[in-house]
GROMACS .gro file of C-alpha atoms in nm:
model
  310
    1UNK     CA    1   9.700  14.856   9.628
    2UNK     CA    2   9.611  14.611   9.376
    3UNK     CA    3   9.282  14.566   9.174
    4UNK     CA    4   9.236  14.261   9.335
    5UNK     CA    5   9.224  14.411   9.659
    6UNK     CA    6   9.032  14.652   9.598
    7UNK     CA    7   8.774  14.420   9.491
    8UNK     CA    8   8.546  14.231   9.735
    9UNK     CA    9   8.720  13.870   9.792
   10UNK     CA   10   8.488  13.610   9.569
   11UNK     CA   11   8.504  13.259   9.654
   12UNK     CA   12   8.345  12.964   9.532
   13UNK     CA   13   8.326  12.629   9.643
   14UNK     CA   14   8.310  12.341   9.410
   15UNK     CA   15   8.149  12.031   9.554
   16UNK     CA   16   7.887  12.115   9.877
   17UNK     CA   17   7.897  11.722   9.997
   18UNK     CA   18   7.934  11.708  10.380
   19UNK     CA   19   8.270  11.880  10.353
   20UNK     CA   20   8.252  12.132  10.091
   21UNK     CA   21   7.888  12.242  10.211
   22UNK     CA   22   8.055  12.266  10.581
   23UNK     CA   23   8.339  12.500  10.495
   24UNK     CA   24   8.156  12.722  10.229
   25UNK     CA   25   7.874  12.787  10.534
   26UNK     CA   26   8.158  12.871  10.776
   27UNK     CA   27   8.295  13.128  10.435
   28UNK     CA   28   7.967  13.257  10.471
   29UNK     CA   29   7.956  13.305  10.815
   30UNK     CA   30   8.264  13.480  10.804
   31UNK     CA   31   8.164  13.710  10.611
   32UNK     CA   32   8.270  13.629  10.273
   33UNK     CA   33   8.111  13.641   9.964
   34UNK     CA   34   8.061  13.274   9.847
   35UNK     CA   35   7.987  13.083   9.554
   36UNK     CA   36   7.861  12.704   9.593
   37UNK     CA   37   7.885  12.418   9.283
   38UNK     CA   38   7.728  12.137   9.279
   39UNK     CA   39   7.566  11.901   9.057
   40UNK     CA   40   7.310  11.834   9.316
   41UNK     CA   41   6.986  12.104   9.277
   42UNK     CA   42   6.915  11.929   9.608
   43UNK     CA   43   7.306  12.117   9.767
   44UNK     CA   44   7.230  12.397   9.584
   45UNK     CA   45   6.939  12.514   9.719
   46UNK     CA   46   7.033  12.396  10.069
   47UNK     CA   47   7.335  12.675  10.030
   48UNK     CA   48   7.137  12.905   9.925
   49UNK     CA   49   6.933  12.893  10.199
   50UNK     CA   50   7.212  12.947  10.386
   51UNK     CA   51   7.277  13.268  10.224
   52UNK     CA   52   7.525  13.230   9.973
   53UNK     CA   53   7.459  13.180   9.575
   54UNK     CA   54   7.488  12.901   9.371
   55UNK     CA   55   7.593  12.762   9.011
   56UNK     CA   56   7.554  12.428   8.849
   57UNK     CA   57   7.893  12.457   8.612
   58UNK     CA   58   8.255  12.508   8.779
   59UNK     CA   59   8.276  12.718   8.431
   60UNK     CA   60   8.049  12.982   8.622
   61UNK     CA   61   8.260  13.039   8.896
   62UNK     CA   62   8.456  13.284   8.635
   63UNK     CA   63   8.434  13.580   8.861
   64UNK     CA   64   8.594  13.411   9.182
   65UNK     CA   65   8.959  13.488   9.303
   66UNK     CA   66   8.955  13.206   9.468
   67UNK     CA   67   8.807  12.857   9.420
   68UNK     CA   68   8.793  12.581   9.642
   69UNK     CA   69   8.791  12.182   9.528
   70UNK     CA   70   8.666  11.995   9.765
   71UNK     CA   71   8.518  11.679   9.537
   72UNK     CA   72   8.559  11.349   9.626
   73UNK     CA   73   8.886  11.204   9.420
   74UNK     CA   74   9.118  11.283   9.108
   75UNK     CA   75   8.898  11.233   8.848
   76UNK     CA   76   8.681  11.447   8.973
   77UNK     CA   77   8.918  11.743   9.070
   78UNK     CA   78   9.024  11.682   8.688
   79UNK     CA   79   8.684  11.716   8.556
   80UNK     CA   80   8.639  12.041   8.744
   81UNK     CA   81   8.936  12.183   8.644
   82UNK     CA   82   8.985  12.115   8.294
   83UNK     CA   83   8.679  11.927   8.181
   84UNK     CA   84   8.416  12.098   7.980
   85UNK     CA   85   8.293  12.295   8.193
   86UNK     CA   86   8.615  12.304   8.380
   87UNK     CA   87   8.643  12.669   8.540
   88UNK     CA   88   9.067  12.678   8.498
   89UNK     CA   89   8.998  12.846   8.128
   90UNK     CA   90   8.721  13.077   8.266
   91UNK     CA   91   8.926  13.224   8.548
   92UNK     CA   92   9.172  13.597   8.506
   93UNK     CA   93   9.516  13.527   8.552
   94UNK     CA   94   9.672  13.510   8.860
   95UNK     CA   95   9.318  13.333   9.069
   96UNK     CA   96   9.405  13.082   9.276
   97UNK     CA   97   9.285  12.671   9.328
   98UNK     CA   98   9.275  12.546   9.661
   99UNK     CA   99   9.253  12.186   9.565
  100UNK     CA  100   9.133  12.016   9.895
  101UNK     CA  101   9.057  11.631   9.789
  102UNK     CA  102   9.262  11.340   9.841
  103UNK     CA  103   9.474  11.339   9.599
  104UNK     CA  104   9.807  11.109   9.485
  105UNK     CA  105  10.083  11.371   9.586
  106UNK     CA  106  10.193  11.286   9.221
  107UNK     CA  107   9.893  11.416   9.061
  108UNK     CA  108   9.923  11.710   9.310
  109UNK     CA  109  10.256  11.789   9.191
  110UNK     CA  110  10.139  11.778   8.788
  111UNK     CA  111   9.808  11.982   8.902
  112UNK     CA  112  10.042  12.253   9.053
  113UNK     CA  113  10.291  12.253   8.725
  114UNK     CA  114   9.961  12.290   8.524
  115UNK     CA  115   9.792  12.572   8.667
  116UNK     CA  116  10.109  12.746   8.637
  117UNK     CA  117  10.109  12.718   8.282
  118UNK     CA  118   9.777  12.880   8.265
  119UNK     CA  119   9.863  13.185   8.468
  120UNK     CA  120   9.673  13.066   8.813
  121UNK     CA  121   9.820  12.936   9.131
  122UNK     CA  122   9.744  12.655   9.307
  123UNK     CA  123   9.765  12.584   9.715
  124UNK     CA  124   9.811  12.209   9.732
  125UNK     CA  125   9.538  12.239  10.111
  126UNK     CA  126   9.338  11.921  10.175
  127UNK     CA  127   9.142  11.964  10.533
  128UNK     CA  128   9.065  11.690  10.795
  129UNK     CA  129   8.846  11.754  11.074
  130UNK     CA  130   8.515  11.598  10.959
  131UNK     CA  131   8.167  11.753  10.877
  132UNK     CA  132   8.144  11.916  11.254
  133UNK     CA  133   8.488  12.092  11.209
  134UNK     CA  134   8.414  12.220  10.889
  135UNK     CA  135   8.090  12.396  10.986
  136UNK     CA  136   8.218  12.590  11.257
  137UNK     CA  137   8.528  12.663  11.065
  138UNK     CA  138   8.775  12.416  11.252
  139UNK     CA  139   8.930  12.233  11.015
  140UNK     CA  140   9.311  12.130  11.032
  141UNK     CA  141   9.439  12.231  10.665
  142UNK     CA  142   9.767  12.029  10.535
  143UNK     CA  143   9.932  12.286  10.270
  144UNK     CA  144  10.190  12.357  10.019
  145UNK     CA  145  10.272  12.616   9.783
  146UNK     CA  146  10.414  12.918   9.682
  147UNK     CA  147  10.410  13.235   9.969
  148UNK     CA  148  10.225  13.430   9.694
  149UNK     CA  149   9.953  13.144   9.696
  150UNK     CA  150   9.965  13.133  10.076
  151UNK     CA  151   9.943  13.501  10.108
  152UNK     CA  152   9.597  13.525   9.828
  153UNK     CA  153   9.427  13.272  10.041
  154UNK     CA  154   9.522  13.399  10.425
  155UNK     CA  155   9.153  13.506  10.432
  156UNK     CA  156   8.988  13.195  10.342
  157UNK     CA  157   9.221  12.977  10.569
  158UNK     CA  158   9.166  13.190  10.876
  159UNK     CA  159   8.757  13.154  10.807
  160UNK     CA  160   8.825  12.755  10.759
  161UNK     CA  161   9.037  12.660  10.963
  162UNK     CA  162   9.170  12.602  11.329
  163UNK     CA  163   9.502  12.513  11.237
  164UNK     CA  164   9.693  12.559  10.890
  165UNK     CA  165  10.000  12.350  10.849
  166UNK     CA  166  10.274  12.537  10.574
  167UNK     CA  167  10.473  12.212  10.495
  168UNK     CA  168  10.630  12.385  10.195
  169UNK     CA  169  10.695  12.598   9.902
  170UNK     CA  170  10.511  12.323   9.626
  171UNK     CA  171  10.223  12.162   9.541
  172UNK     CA  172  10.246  11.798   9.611
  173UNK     CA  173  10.402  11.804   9.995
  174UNK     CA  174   9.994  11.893  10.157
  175UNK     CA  175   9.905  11.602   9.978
  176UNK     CA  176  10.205  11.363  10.091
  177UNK     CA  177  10.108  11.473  10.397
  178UNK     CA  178   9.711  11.410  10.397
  179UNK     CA  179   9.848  11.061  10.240
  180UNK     CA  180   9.984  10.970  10.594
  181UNK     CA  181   9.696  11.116  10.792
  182UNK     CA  182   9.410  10.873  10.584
  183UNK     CA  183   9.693  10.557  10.656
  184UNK     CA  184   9.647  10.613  11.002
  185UNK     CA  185   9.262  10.708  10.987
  186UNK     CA  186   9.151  10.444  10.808
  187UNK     CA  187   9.381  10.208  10.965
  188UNK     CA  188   9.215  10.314  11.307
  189UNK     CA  189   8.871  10.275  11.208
  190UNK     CA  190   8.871   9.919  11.052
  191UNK     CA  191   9.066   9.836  11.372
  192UNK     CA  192   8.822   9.998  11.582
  193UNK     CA  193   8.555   9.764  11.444
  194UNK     CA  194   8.760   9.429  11.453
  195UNK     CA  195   8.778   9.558  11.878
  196UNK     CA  196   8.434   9.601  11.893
  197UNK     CA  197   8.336   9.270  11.717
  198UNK     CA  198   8.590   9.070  11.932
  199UNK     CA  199   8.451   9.226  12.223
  200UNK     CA  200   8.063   9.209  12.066
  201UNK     CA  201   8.144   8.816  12.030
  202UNK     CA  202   8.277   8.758  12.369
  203UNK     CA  203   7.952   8.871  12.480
  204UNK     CA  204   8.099   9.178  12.664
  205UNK     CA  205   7.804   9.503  12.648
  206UNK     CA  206   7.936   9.707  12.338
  207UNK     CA  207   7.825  10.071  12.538
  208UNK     CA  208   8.012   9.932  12.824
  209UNK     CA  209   8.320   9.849  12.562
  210UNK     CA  210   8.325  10.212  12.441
  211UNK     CA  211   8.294  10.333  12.800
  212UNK     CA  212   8.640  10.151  12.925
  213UNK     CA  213   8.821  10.169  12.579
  214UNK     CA  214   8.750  10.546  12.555
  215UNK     CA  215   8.918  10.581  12.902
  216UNK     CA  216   9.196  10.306  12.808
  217UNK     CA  217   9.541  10.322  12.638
  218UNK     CA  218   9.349  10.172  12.375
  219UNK     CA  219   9.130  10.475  12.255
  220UNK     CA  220   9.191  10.640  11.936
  221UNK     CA  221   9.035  10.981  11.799
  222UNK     CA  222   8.874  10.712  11.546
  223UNK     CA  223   8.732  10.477  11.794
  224UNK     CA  224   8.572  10.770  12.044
  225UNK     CA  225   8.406  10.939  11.716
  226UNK     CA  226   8.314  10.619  11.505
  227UNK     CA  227   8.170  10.360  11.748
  228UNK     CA  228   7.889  10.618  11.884
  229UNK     CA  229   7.750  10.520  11.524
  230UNK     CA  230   7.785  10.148  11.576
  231UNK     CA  231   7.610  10.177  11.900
  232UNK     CA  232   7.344  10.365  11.789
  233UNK     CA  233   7.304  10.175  11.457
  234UNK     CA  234   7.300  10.479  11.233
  235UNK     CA  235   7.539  10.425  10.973
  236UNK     CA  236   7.413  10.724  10.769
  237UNK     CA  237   7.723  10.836  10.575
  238UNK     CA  238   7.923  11.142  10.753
  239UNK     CA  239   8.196  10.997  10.529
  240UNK     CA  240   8.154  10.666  10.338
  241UNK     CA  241   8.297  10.304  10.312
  242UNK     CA  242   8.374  10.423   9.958
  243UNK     CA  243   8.593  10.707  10.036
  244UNK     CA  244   8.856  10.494  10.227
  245UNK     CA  245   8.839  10.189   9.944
  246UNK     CA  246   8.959  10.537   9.742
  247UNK     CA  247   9.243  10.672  10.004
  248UNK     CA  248   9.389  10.323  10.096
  249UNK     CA  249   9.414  10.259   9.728
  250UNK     CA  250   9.595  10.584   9.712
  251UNK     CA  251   9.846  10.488  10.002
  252UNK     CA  252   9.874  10.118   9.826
  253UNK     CA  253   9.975  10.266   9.516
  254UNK     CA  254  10.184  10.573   9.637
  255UNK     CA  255  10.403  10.289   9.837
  256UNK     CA  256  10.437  10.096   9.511
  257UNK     CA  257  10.564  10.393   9.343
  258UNK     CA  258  10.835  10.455   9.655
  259UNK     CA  259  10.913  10.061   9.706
  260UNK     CA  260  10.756  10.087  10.041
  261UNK     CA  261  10.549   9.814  10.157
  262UNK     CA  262  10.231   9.923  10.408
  263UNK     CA  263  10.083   9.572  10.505
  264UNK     CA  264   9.877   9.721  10.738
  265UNK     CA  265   9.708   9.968  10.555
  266UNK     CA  266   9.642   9.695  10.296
  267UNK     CA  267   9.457   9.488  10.541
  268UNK     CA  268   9.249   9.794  10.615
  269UNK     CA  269   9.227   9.858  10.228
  270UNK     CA  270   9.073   9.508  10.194
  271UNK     CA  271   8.810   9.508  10.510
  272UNK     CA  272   8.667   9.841  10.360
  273UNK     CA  273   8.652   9.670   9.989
  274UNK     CA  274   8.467   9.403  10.128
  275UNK     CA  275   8.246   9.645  10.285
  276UNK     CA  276   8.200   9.801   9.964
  277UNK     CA  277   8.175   9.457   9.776
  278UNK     CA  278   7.881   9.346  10.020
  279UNK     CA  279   7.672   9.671   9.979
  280UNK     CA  280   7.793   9.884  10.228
  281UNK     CA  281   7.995  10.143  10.011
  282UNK     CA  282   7.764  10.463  10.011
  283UNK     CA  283   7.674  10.418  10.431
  284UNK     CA  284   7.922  10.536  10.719
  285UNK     CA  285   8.241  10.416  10.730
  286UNK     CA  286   8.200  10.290  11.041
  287UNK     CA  287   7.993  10.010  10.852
  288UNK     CA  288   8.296   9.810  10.797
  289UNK     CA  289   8.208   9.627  11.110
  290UNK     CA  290   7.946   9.479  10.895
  291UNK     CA  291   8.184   9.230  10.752
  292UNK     CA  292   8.251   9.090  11.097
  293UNK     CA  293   7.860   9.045  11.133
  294UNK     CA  294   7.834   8.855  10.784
  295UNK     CA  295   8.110   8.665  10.847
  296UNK     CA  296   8.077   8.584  11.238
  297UNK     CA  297   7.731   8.625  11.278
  298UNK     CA  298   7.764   8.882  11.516
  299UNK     CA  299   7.451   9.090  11.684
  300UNK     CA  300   7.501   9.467  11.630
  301UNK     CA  301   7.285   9.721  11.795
  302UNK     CA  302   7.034   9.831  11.553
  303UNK     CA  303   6.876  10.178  11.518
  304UNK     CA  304   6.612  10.286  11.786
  305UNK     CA  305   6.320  10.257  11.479
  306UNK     CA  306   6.454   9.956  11.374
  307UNK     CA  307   6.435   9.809  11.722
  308UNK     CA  308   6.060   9.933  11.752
  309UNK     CA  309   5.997   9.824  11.399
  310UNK     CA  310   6.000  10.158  11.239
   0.00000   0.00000   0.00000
């Protein structure tokens, strides 16, 4: 038996948004000993409360085996990996990155090639699901990477996740993968909003439009989870505007790189810039609608203490 396993498994968990602060609570409730980063003194204390402990630096996650990314784009996974206060030149040899953003499958691939050089390993995992799945530890993880890498972080996935996906031996392939699953996700929820403000401006009831679409060949995952937010006019960010103006860029670029045109995903890229040019970046991304209602004039429902003046 190794050192390693001899030890108790450390993890930490860089980045406790609605994601990151999801899946280190279901770590924690697994059992697992847990380490939460975050800028925010605010998601630090919050995981503490929780039970788990807390740094402020990615540098002071030194005594983890493993350590999770879950930040919101490259730059950011950068910055915590080889910034500063980057934890990569903190961590004993052979400790592995789970790098769970939404990456470019490029800068996957050079992350992976990288990490190598310093002696760690690196499971190319990002996770869908949303906040809910994350919490109860239900998250679908796309990943790539060496068995050894697969094999150091069995524990974490089975505490994480509902269903793992091994779509290869290298970093690079989890994030090709997660590339194709944000098309189609963010595709589906600017299209879900165009519906509902056809249907909102042809004077149809938009609860009774969810109630037939949601039984309908129309329905999507997208529509049944993103609408209840239009409806009840909370547009308080589970994930933001912003964060699809980010992915869509990524798939707009990717296809550029592969000579592959995505027209469709463009149009969806440029209804959630909009959103983000008129204001709407940091709420829900279900607030793209709010482009139809500036530019139609549309009435949306509003939230129940708006609607008594609240």
């Amino acid at each position: 038996m190794s050192k390693r396993s001899e030890q108790t498994l450390q993890v930490g968990v860089v980045g406790l948004g609605a994601m990151g602060m999801g899946t280190a609570t279901a770590l924690l409730q697994k059992g697992l000993s847990v380490t939460g980063c975050d800028i925010s003194a605010n998601a630090r204390d919050t995981f503490v409360a929780a039970g788990g402990s807390s740094v402020a630096t990615p540098a002071e996650l030194a005594h983890c085996h493993i350590v999770l990314v879950v930040v919101v784009n490259g730059a950011q996974v950068e910055q915590v990996l080889f910034g500063k206060q980057g934890v990569v030149s903190h961590l004993a040899s052979g400790s592995l990155i789970m790098q769970c953003a939404t990456v470019a499958p490029s800068q996957a691939k050079q992350l992976g090639e990288r990490l190598g050089a310093e002696g760690l390993m690196m499971l190319d995992a990002p996770i869908s699901g949303g906040a809910a799945k994350a919490k109860s530890g239900e998250l679908s993880v796309m990943a790539s990477g060496t068995p050894e890498a697969f094999s150091c972080a069995q524990t974490v996935l089975d505490a994480m996740a509902a269903n793992v996906y091994r779509l290869g031996d290298e970093p690079g392939i989890g994030s090709s993968m997660k590339l194709v699953n944000q098309l189609l996700a963010g595709v589906h929820i600017a299209t879900a909003a165009e519906a509902m403000a056809l249907g909102i401006r042809m004077g149809l009831d938009p609860e009774v439009i969810y109630k037939v679409i949601t039984h309908s060949a129309g329905n999507s995952w997208m529509f049944e989870n993103r609408v209840p937010h239009i409806l009840s006019g909370d547009y308080t960010p589970l994930s933001a505007v912003d964060i699809f103006v980010k992915d869509l860029n990524i798939v707009h670029q990717t296809g550029r790189e592969l000579a592959l045109a995505t027209p469709v995903a463009a149009s969806a890229l440029q209804q959630f810039t909009a959103a983000s040019g008129a204001g709407f970046g940091r709420e829900d991304d279900s607030a793209v609608i709010k482009v139809y209602q500036r530019l139609s004039g549309i009435t949306l429902p509003e939230a129940a203490n708006d609607a008594l003046g609240g």
